[in-house]
Short mmCIF file of C-alpha atoms in Angstrom, two decimals:
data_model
loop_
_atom_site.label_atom_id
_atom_site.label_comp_id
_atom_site.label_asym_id
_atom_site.label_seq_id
_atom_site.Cartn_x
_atom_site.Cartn_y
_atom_site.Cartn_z
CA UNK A 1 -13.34 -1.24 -17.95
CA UNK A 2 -13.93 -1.83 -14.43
CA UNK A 3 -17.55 -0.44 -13.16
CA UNK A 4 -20.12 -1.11 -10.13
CA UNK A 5 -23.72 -1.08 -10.00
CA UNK A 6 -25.66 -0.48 -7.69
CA UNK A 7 -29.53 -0.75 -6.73
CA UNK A 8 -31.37 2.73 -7.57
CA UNK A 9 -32.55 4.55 -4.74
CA UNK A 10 -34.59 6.46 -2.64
CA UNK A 11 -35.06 3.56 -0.72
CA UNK A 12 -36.99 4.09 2.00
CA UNK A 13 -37.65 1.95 4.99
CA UNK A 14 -39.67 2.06 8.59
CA UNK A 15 -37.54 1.55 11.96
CA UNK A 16 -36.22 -2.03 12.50
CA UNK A 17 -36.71 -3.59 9.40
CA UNK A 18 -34.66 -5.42 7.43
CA UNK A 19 -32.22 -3.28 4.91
CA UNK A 20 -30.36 -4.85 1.31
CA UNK A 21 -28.72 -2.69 -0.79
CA UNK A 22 -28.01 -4.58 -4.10
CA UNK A 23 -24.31 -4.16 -5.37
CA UNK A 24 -22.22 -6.01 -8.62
CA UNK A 25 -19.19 -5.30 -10.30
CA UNK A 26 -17.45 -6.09 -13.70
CA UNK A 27 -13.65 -6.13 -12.96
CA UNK A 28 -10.60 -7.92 -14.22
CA UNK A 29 -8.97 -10.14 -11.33
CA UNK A 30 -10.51 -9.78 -7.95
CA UNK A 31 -10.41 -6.57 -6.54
CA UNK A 32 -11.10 -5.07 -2.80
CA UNK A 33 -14.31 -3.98 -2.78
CA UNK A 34 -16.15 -1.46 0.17
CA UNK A 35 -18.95 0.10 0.66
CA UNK A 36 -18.83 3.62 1.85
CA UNK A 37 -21.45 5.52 3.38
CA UNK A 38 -22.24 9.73 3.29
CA UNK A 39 -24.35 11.34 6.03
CA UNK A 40 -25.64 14.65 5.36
CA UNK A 41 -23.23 17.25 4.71
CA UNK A 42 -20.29 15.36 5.12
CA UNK A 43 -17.64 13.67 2.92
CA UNK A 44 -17.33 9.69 2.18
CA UNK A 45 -16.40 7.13 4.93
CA UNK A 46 -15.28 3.85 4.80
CA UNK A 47 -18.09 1.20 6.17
CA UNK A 48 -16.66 -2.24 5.76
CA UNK A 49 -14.88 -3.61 3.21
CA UNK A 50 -14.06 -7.34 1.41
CA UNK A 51 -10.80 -8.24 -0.01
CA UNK A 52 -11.20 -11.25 -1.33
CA UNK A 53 -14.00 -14.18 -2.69
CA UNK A 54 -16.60 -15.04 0.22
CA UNK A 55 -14.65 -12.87 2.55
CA UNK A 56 -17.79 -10.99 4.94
CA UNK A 57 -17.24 -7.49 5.75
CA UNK A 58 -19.09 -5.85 8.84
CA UNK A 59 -19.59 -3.45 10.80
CA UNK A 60 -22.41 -0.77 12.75
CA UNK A 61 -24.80 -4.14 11.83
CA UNK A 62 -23.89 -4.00 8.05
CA UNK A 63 -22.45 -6.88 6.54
CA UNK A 64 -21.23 -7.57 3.14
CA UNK A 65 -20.33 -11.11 1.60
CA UNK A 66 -18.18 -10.58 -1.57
CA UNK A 67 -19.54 -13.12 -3.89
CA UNK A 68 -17.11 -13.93 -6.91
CA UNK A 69 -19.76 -16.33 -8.41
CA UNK A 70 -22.46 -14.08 -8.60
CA UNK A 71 -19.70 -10.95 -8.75
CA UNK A 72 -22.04 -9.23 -6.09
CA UNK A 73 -21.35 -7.59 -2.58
CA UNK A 74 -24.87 -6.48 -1.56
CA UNK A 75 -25.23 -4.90 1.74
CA UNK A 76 -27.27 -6.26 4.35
CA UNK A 77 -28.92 -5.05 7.71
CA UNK A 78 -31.30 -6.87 10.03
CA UNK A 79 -32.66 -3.62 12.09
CA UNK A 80 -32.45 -0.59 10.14
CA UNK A 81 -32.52 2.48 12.98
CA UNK A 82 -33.15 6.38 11.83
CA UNK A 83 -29.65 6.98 12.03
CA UNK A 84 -28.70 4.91 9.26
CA UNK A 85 -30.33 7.55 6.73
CA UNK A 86 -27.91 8.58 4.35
CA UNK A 87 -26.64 7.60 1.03
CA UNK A 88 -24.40 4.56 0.32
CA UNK A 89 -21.97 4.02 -2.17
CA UNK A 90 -20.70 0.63 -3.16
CA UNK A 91 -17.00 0.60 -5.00
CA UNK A 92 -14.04 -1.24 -6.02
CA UNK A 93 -10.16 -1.17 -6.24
CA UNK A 94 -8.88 -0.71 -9.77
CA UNK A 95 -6.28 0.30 -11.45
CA UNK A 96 -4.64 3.62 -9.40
CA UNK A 97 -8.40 5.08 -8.50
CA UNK A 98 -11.58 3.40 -6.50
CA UNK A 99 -14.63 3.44 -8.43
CA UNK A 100 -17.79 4.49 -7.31
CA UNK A 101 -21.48 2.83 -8.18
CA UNK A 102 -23.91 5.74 -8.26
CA UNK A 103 -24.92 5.55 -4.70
CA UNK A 104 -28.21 4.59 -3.17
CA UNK A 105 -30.01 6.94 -1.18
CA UNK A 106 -31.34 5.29 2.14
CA UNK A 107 -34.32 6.75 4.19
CA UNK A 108 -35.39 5.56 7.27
CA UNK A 109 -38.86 6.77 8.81
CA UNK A 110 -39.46 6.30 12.99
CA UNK B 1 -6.39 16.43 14.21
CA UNK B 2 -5.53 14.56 11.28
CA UNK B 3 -6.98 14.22 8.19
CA UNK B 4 -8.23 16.40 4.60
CA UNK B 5 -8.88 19.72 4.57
CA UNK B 6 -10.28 20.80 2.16
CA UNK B 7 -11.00 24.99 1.14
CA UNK B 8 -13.59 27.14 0.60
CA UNK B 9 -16.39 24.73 1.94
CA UNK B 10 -18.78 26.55 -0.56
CA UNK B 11 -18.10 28.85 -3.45
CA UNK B 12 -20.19 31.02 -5.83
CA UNK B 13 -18.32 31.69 -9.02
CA UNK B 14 -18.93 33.90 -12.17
CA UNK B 15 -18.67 32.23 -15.23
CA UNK B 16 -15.64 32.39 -17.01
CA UNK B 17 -13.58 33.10 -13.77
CA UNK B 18 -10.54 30.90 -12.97
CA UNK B 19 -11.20 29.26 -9.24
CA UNK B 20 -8.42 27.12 -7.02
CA UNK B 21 -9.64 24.62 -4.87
CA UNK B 22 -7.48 23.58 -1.98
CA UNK B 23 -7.03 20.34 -0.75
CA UNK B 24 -4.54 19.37 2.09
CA UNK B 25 -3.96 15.93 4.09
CA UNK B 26 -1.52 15.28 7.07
CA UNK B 27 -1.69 11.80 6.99
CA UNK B 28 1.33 11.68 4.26
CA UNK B 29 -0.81 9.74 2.31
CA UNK B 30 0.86 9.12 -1.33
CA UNK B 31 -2.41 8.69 -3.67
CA UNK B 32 -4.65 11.94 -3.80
CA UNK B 33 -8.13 12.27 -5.65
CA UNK B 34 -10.51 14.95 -7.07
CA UNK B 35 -14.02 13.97 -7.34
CA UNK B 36 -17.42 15.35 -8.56
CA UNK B 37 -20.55 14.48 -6.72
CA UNK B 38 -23.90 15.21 -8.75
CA UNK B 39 -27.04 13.83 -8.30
CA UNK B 40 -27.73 10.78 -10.23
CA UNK B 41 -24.20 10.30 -11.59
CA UNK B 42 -22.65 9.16 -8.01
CA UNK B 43 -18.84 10.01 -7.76
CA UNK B 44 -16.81 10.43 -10.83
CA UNK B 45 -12.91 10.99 -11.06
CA UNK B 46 -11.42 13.73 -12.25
CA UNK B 47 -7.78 13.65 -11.78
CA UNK B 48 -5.38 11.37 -9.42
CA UNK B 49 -2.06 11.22 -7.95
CA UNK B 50 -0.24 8.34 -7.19
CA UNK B 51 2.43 10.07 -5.23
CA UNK B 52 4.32 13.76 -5.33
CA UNK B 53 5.59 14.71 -8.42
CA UNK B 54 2.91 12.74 -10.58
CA UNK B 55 -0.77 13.30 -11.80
CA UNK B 56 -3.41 11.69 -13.54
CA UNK B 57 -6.78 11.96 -15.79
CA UNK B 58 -9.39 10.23 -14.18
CA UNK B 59 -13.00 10.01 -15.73
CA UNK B 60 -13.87 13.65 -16.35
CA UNK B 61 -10.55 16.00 -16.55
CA UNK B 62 -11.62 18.41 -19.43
CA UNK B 63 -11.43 22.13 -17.48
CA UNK B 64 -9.53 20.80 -14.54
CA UNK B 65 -6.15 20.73 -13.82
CA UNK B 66 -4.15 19.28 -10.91
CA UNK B 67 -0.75 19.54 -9.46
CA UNK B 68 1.15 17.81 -6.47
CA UNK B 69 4.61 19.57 -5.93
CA UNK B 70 4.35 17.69 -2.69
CA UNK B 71 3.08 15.32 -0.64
CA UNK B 72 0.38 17.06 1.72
CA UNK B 73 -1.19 19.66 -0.82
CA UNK B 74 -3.71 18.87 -4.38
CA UNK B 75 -5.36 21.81 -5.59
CA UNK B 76 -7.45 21.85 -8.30
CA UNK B 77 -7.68 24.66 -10.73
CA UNK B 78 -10.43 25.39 -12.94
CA UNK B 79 -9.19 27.80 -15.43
CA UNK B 80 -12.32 29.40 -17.13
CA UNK B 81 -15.19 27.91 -15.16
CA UNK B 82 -18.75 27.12 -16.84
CA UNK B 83 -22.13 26.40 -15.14
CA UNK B 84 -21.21 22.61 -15.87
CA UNK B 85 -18.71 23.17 -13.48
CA UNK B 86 -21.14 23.56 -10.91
CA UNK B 87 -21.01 20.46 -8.16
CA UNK B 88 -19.74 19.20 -5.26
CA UNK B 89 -16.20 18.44 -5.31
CA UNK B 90 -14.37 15.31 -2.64
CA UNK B 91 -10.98 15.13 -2.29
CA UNK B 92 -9.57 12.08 -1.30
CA UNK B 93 -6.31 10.19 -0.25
CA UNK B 94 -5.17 6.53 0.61
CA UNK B 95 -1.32 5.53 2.27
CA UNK B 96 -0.39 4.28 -1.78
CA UNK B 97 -2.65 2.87 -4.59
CA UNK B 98 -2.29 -0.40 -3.35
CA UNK B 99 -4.08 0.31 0.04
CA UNK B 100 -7.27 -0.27 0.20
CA UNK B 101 -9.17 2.88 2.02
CA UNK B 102 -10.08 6.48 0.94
CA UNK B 103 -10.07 9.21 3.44
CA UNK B 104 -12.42 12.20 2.15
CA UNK B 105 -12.79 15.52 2.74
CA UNK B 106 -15.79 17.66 3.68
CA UNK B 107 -16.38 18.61 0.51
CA UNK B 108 -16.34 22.05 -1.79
CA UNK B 109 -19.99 23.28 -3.26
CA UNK B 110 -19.59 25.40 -6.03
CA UNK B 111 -21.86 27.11 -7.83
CA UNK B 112 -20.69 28.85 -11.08
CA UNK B 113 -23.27 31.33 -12.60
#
């Protein structure tokens, strides 16, 4: 079946530098595929998202390529600020659901 | 303001005790979720519905049940909870199955003892 995997976190990263959050998938076809992010004590939200190959998804500084060859969609920052702590969540469109990698858990120290 | 609500934001349950959560959207979204969020294990389905009328198993649906006699509302019942049970629950909906963003809720803690 369709599943995403996703880098194992904490990760944990000083002010400004630069942030990659590994993602692949296994999927039949060529689904959407997102990355969602979760601040403390809140629910999911939607970050950027690809919908098909070498499409680039961005947005707050994040970018995603969705690489077919490599079936990857890492996520990518170039100046990580305290803000951006929370945990992200990299997914894909199947079949009547969205599935969910595990999540990576993103620190940032000032 | 639009969007899922989604009630009691945090719960403490005896074992063994039947427990509704509430989940309502005003966006008249078709496709609903439940979720479970536990550490280490990321987001895992539980049931689905693609539009009123209908439900689904997702991933994890053993001692959870859904329904969706209309659009806006998706509890989810737990009938004799266990300290299994015990999590963070999301619901979720998207404008069909076909569309490509979730809209989540705050989130339910429950803690079954």
């Amino acid at each position: 079946g369709d599943s995403v995997t996703q880098m194992e976190g904490p990760v944990t990263l000083s002010e400004e530098a630069f942030l990659t959050i590994n993602c692949t998938y296994t999927a039949t076809g060529y689904p959407s595929l997102f990355w969602y992010v979760q601040y403390p004590g809140e629910g999911l939200q939607l970050l950027l998202k690809a919908t098909k190959a070498d499409d680039k998804g961005s947005n707050k500084g994040f970018e995603a390529t969705y690489r077919k060859e490599t079936t990857s969609f890492h996520l990518e920052k170039g100046s990580v600020q305290v803000s951006d702590s929370a945990v992200y969540f990299c997914a894909l469109r199947g079949d009547d659901k969205i599935i969910f990698g595990k999540g990576t858990r993103l620190h940032i120290l000032p | 303001i639009a969007g899922i609500t989604q009630a009691p934001t945090s719960q403490i349950l005896a074992a063994g005790r039947r427990m509704t959560l509430r989940c309502t959207q005003d966006m008249r979204h078709n496709a609903m979720y439940w979720y479970r969020q536990d550490l280490g294990l990321g987001l895992r389905l539980i049931h689905y519905s693609n539009t009123a009328g209908t439900t689904g198993k997702g991933e994890v649906p053993d001692g959870y049940s859904v329904s969706r006699a209309n659009t806006d509302d998706f509890p989810l019942t737990l009938a004799s909870a266990v300290p299994s049970q015990t999590s963070v629950y999301f619901c979720a909906s998207r404008v069909d199955r076909m569309n490509t963003e979730a809209f989540f809720g705050q989130g339910t803690r429950l803690t079954v003892v």
